[in-house]
Coordinates of C-alpha atoms and ligand atoms in Angstrom, one line a residue:
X1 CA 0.0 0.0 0.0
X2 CA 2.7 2.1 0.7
X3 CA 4.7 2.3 -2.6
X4 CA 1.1 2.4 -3.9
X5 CA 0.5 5.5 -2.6
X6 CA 3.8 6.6 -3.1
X7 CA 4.4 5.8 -7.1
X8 CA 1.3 7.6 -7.5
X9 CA 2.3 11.0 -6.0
X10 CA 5.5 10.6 -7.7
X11 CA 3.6 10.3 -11.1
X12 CA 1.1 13.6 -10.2
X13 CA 4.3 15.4 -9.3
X14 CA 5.6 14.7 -12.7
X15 CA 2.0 15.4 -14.9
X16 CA 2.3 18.7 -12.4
X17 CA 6.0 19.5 -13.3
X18 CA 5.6 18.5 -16.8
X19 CA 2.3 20.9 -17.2
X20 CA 4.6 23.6 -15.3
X21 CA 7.1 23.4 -18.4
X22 CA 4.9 23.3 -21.1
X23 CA 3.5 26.6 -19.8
X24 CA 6.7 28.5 -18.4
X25 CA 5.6 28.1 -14.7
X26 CA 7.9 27.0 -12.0
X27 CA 7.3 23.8 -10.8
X28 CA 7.1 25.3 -7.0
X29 CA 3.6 27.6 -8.9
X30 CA 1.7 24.8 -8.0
X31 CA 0.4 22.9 -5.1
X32 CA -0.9 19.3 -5.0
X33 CA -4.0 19.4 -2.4
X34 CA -5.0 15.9 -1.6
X35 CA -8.8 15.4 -1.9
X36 CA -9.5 12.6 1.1
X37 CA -12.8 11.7 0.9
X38 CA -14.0 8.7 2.0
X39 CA -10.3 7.7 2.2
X40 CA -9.7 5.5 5.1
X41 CA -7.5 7.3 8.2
X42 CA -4.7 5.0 7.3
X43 CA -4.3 5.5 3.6
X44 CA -4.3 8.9 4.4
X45 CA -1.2 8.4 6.7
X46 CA 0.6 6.6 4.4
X47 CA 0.2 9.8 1.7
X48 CA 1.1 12.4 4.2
X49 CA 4.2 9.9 5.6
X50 CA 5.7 10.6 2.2
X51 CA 6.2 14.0 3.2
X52 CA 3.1 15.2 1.6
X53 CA 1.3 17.7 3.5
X54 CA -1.6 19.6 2.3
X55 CA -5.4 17.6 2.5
X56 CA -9.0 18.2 2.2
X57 CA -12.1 17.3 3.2
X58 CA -15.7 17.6 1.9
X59 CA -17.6 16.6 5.5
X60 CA -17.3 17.7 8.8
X61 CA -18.4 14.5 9.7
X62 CA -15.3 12.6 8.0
X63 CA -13.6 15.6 8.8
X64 CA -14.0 14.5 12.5
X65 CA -13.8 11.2 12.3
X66 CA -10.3 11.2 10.9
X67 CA -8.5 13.8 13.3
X68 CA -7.4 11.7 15.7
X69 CA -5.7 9.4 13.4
X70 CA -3.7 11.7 11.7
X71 CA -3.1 14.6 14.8
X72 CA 0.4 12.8 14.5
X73 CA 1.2 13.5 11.2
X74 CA 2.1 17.2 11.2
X75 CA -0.1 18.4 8.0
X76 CA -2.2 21.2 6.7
X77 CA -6.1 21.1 6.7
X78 CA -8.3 22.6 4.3
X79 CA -12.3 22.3 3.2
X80 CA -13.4 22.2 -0.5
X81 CA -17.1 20.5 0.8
X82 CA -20.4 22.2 0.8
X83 CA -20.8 23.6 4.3
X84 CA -23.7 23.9 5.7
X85 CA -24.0 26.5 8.9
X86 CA -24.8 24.4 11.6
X87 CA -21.3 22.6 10.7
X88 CA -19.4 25.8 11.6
X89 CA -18.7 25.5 15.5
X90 CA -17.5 21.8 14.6
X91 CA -15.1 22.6 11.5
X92 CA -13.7 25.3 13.8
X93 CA -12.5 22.6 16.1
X94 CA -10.4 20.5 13.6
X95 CA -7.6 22.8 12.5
X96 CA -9.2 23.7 9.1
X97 CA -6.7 26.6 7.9
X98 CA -8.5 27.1 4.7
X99 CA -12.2 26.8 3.8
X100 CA -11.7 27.0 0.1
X101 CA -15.6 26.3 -0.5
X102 CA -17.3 29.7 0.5
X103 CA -20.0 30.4 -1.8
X104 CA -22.7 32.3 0.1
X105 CA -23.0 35.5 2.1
X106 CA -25.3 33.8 5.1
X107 CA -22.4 31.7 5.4
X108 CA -19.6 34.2 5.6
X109 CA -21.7 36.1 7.9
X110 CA -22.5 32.9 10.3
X111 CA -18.7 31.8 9.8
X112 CA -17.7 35.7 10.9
X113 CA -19.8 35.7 13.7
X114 CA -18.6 32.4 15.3
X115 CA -15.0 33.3 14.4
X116 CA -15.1 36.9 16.3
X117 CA -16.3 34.8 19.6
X118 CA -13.6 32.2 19.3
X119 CA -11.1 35.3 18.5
X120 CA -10.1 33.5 15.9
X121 CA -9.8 34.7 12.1
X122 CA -9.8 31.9 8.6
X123 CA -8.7 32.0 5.0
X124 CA -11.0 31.2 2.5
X125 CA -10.9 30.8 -1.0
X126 CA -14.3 32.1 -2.8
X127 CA -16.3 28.8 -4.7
X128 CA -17.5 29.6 -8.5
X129 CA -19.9 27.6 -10.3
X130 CA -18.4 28.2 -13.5
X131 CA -19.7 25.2 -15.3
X132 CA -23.3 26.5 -15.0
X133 CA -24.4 23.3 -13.4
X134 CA -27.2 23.0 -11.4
X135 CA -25.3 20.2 -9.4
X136 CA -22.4 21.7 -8.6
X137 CA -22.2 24.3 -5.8
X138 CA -20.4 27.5 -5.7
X139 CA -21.8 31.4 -6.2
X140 CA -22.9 32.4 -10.2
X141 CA -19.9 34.3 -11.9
X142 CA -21.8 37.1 -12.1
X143 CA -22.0 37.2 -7.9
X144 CA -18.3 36.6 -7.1
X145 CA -16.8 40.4 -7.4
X146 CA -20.1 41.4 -4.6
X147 CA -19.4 38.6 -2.6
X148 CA -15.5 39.3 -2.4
X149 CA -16.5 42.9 -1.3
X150 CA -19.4 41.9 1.3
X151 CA -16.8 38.7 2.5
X152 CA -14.0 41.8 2.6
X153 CA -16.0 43.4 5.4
X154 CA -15.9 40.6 7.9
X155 CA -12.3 41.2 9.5
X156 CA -12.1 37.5 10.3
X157 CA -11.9 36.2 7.1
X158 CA -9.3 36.4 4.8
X159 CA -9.8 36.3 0.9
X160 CA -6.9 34.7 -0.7
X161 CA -8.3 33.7 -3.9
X162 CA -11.2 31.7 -5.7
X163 CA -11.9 28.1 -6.5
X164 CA -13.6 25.7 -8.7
X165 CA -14.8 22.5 -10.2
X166 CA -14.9 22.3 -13.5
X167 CA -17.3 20.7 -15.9
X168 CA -17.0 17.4 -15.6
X169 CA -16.5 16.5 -19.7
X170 CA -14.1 14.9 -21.8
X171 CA -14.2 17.9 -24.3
X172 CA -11.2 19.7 -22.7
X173 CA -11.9 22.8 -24.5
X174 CA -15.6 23.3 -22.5
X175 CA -13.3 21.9 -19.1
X176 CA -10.7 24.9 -20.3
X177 CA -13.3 27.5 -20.5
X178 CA -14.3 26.7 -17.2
X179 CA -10.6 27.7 -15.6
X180 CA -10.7 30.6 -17.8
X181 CA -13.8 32.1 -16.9
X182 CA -12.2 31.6 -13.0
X183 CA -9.1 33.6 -14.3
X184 CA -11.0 36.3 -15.6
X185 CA -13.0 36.6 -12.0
X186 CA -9.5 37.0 -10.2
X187 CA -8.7 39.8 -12.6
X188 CA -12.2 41.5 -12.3
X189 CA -11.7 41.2 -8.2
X190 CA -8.0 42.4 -8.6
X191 CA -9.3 45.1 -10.6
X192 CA -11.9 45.9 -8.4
X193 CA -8.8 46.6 -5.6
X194 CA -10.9 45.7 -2.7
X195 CA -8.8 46.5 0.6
X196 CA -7.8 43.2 2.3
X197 CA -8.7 40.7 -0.6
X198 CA -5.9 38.7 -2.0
X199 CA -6.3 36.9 -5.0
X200 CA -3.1 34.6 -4.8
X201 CA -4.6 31.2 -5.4
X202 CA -6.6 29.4 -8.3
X203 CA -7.5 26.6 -6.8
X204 CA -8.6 24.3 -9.8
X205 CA -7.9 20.8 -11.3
X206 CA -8.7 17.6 -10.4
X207 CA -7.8 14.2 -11.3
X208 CA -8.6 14.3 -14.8
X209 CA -8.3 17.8 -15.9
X210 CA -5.3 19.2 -13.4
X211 CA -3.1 19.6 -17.2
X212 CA -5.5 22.1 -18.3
X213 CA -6.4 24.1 -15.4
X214 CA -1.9 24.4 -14.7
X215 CA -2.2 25.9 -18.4
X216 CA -4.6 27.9 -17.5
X217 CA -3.0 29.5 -14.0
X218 CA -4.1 26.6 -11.5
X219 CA -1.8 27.1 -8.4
X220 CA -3.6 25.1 -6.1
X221 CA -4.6 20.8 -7.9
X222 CA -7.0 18.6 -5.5
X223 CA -6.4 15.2 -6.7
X224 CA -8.2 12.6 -5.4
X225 CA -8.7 9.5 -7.3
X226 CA -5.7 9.5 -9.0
X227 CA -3.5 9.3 -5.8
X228 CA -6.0 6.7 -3.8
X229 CA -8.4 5.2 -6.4
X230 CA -12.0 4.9 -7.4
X231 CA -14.4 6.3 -4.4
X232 CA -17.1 3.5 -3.3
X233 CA -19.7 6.7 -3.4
X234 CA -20.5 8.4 -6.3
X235 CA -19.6 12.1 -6.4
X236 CA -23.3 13.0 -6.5
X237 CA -23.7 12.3 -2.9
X238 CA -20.8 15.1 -2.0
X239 CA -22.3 17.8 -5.1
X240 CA -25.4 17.3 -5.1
X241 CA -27.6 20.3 -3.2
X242 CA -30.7 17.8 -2.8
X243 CA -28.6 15.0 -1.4
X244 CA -26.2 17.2 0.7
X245 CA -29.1 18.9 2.4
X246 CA -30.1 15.6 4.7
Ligands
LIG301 C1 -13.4 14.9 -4.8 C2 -13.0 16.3 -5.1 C3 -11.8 16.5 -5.8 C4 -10.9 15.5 -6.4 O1 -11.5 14.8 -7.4 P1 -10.8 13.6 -8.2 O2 -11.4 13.5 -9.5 O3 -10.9 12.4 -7.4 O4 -9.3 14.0 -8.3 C5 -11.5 17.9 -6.0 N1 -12.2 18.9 -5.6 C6 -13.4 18.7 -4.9 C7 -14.2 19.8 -4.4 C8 -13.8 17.4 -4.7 O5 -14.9 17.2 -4.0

């Protein structure tokens, strides 16, 4: 299991340094997030004993469930799942540095509030639908410049950039629109020069289409399946509003 894990972090690092050299970026541009879900404790371990750091989860429930295992593995936590808002107070005890899935101004504001009680303060990333489907979660295109400014207000939370999934397809061009349209946002909101609001990270690029969105200015990847395999659930049960809302 372990050289398992391993040859197949070694092979992303290559598709990621090869994609860096085909267009000019440095190899250090990019950073592999680990997408954990359902993903026993244990194989986790064994990805973040490699000296791989950086993970994600799309539950607070699994979120939970895994933190004691791995408290011993020094790593970094982020959150790329839909949150809901009664979910706050718990994702706020497990170490989460970066929600990269904010999408919604009830749950900045909810997120703020809890945050200025625990005197704490969160970076987030800001979540665009920009494949236009109905499944997928993250705030319109057209809504991401007013929700930088109204998330730029709350002192707690830090914008350091925006993130996406893009259309799931094998037609890379409509996958490469996707990133492009997210591109275009961080130069509107950089534009826009909101005070406080970074716009550092693209956080785009999965398994199957990390190639494209590196061409198109990706810095952060969240690979999943390609590191640990297949998921038993299908990904409708982690996108899907109706299903999530249980
Ligand atoms: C599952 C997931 C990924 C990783 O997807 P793979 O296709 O398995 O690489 C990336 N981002 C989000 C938000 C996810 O839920």
């Amino acid at each position: 299991m372990t050289t398992e894990i391993a040859d197949r972090l070694q092979q992303i690092n290559t598709r990621i340094q090869q994609a860096c050299a085909r267009s000019q970026r440095s190899a250090d541009s990019v950073k592999l997030l680990l997408a954990t879900k359902t993903v026993p404790a244990d194989r986790i371990k064994t990805a973040l004993e490699t000296g791989h750091t950086l993970i994600a989860e799309n539950k607070v429930q699994e979120l939970k469930e895994k933190y004691d295992a791995l408290k011993a593995v020094p790593h970094e936590n982020h959150f790329i799942g839909h949150l809901q808002t009664n979910k706050i107070k718990d994702l706020l005890k497990h170490d989460v540095t970066c929600l990269q899935s904010l999408d919604r101004p009830d749950l900045a504001e909810k997120l703020h509030q809890r945050l200025q009680l625990e005197g704490k303060k969160m970076t987030v990333l800001i979540q665009v639908n920009t494949s236009g489907e109905e499944s997928k979660f993250g705030i319109a295109p057209e809504g991401a410049l007013q929700l930088a400014e109204q998330v730029s207000r709350l002192d707690t939370l830090q914008i350091k950039g925006l993130m996406t999934i893009g259309l799931l397809s094998a037609e890379t061009e409509k996958v490469r629109q996707c990133f492009r349209l997210l591109r275009f946002l961080q130069q509107q909101i950089i534009a826009a020069a909101i005070p406080g609001v970074a716009m550092d990270e693209l956080s785009m690029g999965m398994s199957g289409d990390m190639e494209t969105a590196i061409e198109e200015g990706a810095t952060i990847v969240r690979v999943g399946t390609a590191v640990f395999g297949q998921r038993p659930t299908p990904d409708s049960y982690y996108w899907n509003e109706s299903v999530n809302v249980r």
